[in-house]
PDB file of C-alpha atoms and ligand atoms in Angstrom:
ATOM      1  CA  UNK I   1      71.091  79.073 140.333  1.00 32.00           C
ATOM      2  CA  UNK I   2      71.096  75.661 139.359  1.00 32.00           C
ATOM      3  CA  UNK I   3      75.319  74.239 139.637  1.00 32.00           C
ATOM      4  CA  UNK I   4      75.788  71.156 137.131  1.00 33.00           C
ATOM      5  CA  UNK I   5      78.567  69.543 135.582  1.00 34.00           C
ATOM      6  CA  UNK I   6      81.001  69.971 137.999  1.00 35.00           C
ATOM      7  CA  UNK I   7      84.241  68.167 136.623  1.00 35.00           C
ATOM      8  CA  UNK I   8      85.470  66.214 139.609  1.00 37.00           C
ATOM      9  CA  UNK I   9      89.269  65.570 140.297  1.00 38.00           C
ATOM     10  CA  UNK I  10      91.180  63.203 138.049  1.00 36.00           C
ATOM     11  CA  UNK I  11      88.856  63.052 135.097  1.00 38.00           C
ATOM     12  CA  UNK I  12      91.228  63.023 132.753  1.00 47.00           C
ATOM     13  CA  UNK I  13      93.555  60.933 135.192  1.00 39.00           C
ATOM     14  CA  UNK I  14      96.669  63.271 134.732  1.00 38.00           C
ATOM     15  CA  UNK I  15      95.857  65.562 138.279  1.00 36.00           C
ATOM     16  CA  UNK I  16      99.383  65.234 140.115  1.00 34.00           C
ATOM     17  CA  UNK I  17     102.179  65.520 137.244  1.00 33.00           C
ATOM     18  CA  UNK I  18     100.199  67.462 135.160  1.00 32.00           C
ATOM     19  CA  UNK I  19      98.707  69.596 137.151  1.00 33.00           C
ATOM     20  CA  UNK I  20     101.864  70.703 138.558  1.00 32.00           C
ATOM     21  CA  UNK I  21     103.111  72.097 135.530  1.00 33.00           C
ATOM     22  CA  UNK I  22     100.258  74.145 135.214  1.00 33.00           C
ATOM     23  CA  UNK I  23     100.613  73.769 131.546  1.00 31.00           C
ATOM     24  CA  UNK I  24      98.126  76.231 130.093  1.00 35.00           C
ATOM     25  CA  UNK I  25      96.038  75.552 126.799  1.00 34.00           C
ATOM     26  CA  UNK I  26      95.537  77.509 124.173  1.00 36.00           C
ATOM     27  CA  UNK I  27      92.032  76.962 122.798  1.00 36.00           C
ATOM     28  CA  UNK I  28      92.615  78.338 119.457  1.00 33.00           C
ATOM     29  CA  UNK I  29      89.736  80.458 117.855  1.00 32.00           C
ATOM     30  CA  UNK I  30      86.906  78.582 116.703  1.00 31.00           C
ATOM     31  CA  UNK I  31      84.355  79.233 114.232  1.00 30.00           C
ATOM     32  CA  UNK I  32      81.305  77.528 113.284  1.00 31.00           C
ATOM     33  CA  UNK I  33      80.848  77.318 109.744  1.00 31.00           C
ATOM     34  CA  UNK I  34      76.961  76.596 108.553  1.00 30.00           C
ATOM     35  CA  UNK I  35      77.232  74.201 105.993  1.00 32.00           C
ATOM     36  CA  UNK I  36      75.334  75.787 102.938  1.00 32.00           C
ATOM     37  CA  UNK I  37      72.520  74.218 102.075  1.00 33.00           C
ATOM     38  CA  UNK I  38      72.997  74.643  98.538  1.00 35.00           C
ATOM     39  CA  UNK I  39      70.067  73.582  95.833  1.00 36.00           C
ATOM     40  CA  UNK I  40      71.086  71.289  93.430  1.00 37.00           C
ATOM     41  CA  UNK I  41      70.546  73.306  89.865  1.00 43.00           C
ATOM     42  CA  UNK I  42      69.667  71.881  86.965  1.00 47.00           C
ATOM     43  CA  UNK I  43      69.189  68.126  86.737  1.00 51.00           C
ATOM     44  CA  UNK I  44      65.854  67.449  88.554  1.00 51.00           C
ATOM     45  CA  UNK I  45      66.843  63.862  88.870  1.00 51.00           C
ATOM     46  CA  UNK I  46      69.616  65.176  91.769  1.00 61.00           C
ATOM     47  CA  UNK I  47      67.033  67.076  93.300  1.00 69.00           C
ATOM     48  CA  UNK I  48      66.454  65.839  97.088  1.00 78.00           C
ATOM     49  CA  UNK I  49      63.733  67.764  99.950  1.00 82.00           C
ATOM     50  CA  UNK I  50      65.230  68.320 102.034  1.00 84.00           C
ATOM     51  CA  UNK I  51      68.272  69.066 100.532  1.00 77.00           C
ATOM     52  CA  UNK I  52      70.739  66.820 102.247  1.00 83.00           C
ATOM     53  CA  UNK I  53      72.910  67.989 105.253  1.00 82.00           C
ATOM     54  CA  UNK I  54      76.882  69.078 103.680  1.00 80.00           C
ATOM     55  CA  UNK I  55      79.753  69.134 105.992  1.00 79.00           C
ATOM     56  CA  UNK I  56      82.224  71.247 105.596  1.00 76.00           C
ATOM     57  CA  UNK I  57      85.886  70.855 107.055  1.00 76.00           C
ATOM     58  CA  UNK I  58      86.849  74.627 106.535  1.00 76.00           C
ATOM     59  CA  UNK I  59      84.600  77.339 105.506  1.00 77.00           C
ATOM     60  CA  UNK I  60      83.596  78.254 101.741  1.00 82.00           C
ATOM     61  CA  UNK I  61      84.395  81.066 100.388  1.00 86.00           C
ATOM     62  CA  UNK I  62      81.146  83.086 100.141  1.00 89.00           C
ATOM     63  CA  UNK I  63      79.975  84.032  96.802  1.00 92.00           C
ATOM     64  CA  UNK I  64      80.837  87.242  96.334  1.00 94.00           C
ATOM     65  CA  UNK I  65      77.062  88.404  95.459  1.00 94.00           C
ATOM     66  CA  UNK I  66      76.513  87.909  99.623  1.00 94.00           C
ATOM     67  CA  UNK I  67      77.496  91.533 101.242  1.00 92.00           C
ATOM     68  CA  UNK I  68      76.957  92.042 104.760  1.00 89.00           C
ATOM     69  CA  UNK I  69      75.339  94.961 105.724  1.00 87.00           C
ATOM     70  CA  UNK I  70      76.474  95.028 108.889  1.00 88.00           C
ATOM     71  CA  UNK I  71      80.454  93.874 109.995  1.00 89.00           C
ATOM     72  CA  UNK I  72      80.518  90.538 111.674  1.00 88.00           C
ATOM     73  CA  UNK I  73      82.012  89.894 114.560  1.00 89.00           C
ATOM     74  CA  UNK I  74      82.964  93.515 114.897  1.00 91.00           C
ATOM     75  CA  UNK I  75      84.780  93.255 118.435  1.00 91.00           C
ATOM     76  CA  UNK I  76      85.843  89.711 118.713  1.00 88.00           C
ATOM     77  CA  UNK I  77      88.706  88.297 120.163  1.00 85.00           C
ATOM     78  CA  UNK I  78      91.105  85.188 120.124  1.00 81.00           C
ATOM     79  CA  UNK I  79      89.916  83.093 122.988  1.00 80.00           C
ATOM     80  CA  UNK I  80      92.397  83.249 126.039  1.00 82.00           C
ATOM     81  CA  UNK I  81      94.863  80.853 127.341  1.00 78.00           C
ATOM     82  CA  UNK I  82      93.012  79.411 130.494  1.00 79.00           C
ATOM     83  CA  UNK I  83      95.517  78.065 133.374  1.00 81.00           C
ATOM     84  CA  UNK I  84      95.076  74.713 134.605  1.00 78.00           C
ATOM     85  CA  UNK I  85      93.817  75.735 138.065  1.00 83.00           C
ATOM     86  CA  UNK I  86      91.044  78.504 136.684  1.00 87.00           C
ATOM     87  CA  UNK I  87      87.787  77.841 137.388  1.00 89.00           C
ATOM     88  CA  UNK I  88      85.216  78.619 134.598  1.00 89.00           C
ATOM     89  CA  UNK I  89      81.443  80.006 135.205  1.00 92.00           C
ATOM     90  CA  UNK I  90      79.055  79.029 132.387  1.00 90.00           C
ATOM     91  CA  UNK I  91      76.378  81.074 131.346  1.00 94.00           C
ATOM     92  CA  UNK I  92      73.148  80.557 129.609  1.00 93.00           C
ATOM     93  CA  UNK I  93      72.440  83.756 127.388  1.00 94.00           C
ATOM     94  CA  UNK I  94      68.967  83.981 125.699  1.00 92.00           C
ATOM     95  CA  UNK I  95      67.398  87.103 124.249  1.00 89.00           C
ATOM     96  CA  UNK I  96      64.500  87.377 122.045  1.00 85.00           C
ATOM     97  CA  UNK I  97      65.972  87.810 118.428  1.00 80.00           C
ATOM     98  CA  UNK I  98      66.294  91.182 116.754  1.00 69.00           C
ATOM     99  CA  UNK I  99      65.342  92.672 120.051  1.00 65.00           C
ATOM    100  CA  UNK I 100      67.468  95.910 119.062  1.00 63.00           C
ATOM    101  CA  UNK I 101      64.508  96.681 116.315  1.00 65.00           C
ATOM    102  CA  UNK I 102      61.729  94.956 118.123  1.00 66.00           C
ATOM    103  CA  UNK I 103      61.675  94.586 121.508  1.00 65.00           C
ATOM    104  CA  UNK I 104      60.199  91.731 123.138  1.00 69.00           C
ATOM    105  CA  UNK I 105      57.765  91.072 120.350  1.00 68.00           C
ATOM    106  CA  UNK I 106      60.045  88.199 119.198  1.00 67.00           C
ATOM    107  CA  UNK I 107      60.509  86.859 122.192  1.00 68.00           C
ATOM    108  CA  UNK I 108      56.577  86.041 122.954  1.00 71.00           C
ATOM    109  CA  UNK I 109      56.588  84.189 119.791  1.00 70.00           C
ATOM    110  CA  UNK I 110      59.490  81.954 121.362  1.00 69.00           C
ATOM    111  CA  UNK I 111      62.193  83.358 118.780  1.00 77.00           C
ATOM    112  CA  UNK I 112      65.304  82.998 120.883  1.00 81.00           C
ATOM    113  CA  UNK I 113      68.227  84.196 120.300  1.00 87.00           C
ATOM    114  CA  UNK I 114      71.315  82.013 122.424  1.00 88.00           C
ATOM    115  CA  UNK I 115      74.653  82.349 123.242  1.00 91.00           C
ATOM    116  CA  UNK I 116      77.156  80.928 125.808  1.00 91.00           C
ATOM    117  CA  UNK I 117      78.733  83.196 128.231  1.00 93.00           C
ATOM    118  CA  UNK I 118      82.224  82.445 130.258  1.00 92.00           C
ATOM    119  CA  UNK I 119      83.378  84.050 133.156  1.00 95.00           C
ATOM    120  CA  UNK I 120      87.211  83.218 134.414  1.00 92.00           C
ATOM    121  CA  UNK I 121      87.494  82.984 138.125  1.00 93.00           C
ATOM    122  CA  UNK I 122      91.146  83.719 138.228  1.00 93.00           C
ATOM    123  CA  UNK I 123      91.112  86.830 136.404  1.00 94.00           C
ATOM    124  CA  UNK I 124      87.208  87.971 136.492  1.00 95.00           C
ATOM    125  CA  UNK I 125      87.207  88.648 132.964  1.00 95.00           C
ATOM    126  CA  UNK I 126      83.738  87.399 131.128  1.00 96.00           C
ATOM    127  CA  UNK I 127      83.435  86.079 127.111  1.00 93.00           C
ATOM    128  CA  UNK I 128      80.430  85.794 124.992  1.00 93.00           C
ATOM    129  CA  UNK I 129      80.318  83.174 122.348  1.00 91.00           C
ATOM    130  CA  UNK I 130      77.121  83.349 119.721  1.00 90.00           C
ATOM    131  CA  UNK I 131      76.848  82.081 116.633  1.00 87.00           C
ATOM    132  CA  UNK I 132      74.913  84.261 113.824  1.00 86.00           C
ATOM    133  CA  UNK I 133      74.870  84.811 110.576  1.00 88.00           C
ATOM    134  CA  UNK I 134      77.143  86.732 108.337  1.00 89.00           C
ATOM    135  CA  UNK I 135      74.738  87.986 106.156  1.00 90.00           C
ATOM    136  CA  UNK I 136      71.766  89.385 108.571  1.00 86.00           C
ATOM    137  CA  UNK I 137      69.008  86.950 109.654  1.00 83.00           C
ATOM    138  CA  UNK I 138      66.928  88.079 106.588  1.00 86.00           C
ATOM    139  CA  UNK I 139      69.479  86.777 103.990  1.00 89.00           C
ATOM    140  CA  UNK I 140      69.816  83.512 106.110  1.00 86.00           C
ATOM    141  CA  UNK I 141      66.298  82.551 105.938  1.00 86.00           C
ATOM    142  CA  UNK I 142      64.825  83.487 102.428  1.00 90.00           C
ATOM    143  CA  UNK I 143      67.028  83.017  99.639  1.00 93.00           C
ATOM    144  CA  UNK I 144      67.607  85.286  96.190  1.00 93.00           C
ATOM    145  CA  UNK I 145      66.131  84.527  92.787  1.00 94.00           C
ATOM    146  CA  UNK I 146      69.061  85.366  90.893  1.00 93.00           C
ATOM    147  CA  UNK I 147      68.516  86.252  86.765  1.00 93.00           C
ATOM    148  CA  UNK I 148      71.794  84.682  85.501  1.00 92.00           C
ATOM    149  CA  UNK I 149      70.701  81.025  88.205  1.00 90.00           C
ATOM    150  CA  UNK I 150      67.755  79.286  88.059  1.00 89.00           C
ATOM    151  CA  UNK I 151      67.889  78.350  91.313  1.00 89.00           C
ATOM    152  CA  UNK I 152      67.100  80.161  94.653  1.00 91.00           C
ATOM    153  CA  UNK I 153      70.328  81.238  95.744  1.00 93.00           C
ATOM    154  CA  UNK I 154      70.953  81.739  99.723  1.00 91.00           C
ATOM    155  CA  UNK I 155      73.747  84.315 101.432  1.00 92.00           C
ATOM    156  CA  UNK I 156      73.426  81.771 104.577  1.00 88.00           C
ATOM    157  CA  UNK I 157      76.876  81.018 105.887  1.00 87.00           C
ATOM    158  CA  UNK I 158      77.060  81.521 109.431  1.00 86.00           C
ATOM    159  CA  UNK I 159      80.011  81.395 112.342  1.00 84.00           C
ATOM    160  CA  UNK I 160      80.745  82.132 115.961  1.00 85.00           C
ATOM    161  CA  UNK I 161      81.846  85.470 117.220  1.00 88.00           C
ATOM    162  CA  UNK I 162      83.896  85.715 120.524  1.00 89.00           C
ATOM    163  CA  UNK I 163      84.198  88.711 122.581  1.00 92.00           C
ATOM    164  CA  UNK I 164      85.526  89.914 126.130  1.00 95.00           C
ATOM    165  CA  UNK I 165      82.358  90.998 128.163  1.00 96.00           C
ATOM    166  CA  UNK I 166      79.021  89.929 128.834  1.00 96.00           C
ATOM    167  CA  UNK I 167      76.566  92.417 128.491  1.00 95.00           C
ATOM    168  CA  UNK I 168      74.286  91.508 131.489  1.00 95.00           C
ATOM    169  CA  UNK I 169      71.289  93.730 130.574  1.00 93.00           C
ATOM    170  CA  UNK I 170      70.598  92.875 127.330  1.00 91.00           C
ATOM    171  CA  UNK I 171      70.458  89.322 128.203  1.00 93.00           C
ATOM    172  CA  UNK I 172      68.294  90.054 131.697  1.00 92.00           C
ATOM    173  CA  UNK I 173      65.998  92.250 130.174  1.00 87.00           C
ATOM    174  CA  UNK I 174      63.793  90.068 128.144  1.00 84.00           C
ATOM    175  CA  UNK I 175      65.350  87.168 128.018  1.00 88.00           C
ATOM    176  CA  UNK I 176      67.763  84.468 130.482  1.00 91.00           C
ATOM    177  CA  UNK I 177      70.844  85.061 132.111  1.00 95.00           C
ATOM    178  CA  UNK I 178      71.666  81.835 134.504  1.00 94.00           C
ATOM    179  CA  UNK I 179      74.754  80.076 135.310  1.00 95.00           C
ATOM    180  CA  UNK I 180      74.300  76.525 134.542  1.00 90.00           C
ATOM    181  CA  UNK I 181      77.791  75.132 134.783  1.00 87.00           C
ATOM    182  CA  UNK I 182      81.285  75.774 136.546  1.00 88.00           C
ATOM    183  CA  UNK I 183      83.969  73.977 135.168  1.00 84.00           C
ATOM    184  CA  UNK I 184      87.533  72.988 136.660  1.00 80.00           C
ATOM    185  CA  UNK I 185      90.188  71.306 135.338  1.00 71.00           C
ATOM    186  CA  UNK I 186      90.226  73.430 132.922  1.00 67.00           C
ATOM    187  CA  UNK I 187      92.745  71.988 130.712  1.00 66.00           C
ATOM    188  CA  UNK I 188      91.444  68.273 130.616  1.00 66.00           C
ATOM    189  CA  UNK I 189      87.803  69.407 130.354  1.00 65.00           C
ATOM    190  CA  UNK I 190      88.744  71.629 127.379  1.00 67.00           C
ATOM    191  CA  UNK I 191      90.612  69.007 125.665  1.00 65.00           C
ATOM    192  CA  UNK I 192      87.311  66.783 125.973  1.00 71.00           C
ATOM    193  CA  UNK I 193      85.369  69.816 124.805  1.00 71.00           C
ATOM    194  CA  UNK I 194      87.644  70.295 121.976  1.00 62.00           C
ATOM    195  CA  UNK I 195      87.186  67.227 120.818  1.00 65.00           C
ATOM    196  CA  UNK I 196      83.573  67.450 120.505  1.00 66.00           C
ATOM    197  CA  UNK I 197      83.803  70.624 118.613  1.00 61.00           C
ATOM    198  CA  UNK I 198      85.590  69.391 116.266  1.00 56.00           C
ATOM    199  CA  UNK I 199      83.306  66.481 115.930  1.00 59.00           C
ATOM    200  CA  UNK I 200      80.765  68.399 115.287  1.00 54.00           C
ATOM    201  CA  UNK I 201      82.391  71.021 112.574  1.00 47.00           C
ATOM    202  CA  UNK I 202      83.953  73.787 114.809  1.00 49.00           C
ATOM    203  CA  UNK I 203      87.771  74.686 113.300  1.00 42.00           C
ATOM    204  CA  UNK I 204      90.988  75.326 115.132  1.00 38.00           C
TER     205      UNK I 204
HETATM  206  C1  LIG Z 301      71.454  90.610 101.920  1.00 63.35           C
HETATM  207  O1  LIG Z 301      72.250  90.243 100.845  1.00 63.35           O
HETATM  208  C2  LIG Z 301      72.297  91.212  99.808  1.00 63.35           C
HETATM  209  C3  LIG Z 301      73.084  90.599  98.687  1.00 63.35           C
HETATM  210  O2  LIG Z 301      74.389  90.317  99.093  1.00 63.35           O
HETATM  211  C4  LIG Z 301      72.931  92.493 100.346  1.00 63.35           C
HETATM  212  O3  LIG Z 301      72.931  93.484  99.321  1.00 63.35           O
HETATM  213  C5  LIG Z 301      72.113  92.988 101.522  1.00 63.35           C
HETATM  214  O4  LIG Z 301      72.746  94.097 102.122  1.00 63.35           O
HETATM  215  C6  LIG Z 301      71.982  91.878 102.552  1.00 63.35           C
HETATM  216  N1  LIG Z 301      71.079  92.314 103.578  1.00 63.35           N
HETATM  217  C7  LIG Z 301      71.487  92.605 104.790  1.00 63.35           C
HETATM  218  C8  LIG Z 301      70.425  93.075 105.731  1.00 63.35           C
HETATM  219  O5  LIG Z 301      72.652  92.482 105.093  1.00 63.35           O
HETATM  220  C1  LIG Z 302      62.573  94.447 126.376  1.00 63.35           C
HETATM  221  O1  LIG Z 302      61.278  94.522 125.850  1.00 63.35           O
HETATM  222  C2  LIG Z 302      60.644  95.775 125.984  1.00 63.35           C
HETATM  223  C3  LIG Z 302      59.209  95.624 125.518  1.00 63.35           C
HETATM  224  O2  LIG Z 302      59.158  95.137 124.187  1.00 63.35           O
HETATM  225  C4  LIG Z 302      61.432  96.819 125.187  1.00 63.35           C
HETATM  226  O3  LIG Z 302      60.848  98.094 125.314  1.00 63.35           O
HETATM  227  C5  LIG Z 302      62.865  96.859 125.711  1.00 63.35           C
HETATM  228  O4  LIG Z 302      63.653  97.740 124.929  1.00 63.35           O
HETATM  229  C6  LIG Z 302      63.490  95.456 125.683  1.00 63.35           C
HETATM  230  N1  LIG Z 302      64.794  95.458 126.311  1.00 63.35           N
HETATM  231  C7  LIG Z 302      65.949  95.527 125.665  1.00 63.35           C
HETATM  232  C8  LIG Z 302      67.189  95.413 126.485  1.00 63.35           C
HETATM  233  O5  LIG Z 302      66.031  95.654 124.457  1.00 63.35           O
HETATM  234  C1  LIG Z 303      80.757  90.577 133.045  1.00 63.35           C
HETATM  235  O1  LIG Z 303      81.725  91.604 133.277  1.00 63.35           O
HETATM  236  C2  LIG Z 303      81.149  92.898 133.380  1.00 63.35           C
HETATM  237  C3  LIG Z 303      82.308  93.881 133.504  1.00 63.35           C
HETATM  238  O2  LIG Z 303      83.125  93.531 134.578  1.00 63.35           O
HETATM  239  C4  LIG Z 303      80.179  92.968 134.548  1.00 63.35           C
HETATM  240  O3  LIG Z 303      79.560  94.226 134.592  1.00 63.35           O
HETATM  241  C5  LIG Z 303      79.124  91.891 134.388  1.00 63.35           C
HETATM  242  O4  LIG Z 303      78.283  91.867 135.514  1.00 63.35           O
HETATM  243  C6  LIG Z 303      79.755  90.515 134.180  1.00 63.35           C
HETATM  244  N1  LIG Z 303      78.707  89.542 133.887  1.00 63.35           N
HETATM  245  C7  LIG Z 303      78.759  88.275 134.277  1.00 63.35           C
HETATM  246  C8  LIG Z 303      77.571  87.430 133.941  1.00 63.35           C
HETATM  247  O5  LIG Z 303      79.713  87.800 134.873  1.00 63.35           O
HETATM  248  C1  LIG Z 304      86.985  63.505 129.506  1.00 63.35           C
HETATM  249  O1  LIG Z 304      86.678  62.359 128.740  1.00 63.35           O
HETATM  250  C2  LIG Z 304      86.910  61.136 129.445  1.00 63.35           C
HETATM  251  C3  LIG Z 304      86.712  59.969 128.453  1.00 63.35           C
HETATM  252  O2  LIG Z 304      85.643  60.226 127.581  1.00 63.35           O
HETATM  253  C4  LIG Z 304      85.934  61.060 130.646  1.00 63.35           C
HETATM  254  O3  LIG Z 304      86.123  59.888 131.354  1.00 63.35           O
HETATM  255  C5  LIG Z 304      86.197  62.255 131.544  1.00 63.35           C
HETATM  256  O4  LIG Z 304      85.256  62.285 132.599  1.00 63.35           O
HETATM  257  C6  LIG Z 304      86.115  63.565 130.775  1.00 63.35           C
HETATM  258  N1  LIG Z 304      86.581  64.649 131.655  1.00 63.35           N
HETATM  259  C7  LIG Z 304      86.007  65.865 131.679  1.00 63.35           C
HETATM  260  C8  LIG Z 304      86.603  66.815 132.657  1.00 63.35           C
HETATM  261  O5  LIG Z 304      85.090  66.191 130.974  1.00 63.35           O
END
């Protein structure tokens, strides 16, 4: 079990003071949002391949012609307060996608499916994050040919789903289940993580 990325003391330079009032941080709930790539109708002169990356600072209101079949996110949960002086196991979760209907047969084609798994040292409780699709893998890769559009139409929003447990066998069985960080200083290294998040179009 490889250990990396370690935060040594006084990374954030605020051990001492800080630290002693074991402030505790609230990471509020994130989501992902997958910016839609949405084809430009009409005018061909607008039309671009590929069709250009589009951020999004909150998430759109799917259209309501995009029904999930199957409830997102079903059991998540708010992610916890963390205290200062908690140490934090990393996991790396890979699985071969849609193993539930096909096994491993995914998986020796390289079709991965990853998450991130956390693991609180303090209180031994373990999170999954993932990120999937709202609308089932199917509807996120090939789009609808609408009547009333006349262009293809995707249900291809996506977000990430956070849960208490880890479920160890799914992710051993076929696929990867290795720690690959531990993180302390919880509080500064979350602030740094936070950051990034945001930076790269996760909402809190
Ligand atoms: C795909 O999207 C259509 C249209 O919203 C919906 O009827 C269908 O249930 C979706 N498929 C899955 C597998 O969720
Ligand atoms: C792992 O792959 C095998 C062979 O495809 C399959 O029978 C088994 O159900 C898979 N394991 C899990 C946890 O789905
Ligand atoms: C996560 O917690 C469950 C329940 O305590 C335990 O069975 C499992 O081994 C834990 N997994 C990891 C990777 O910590
Ligand atoms: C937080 O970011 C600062 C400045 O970028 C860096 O020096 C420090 O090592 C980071 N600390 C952690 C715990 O990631």
């Amino acid at each position: 079990m490889a250990q990396v990325g370690s935060a040594g003391p006084g990374a954030c330079g605020r051990r001492g003071a800080g630290a002693a009032r074991r402030t505790t941080w609230r990471w509020a709930p994130a989501l992902l949002w997958l910016a839609t790539a949405a084809a430009v109708a009409g005018d061909p002169s607008r039309r671009q391949w590929p069709v250009p990356y589009k951020r999004f600072s909150f998430r759109p209101e799917p259209d309501p012609y995009c029904q999930a079949k199957y409830t997102f996110c079903p059991t998540g949960s708010p992610i916890p307060v963390m205290k200062d002086d908690d140490v934090i196991e990393v996991f790396r979760l890979q699985a071969p996608v849609w193993e539930f209907k096909y096994g491993d047969l995914l998986g020796h084609l390289k079709i991965m499916h990853d998450a991130i798994g956390f693991r609180s040292t303090l209180t031994e409780k373990n999170y999954t994050m993932e990120w999937y699709e709202l609308f089932q893998l199917g509807n996120c890769t090939f789009p609808h040919l609408r009547p009333e559009m006349n262009a293809p139409f995707w249900c291809n929003q996506g977000a990430a789903c956070f849960f208490e447990g880890i479920d160890d066998s799914h992710w051993k069985e076929n696929g990867t289940l290795v720690l690959v960080a531990t993180i302390s200083e919880v509080s500064c290294a979350l602030k740094n993580e936070t950051k990034k998040l945001a930076e790269h179009g996760f909402l809190f």
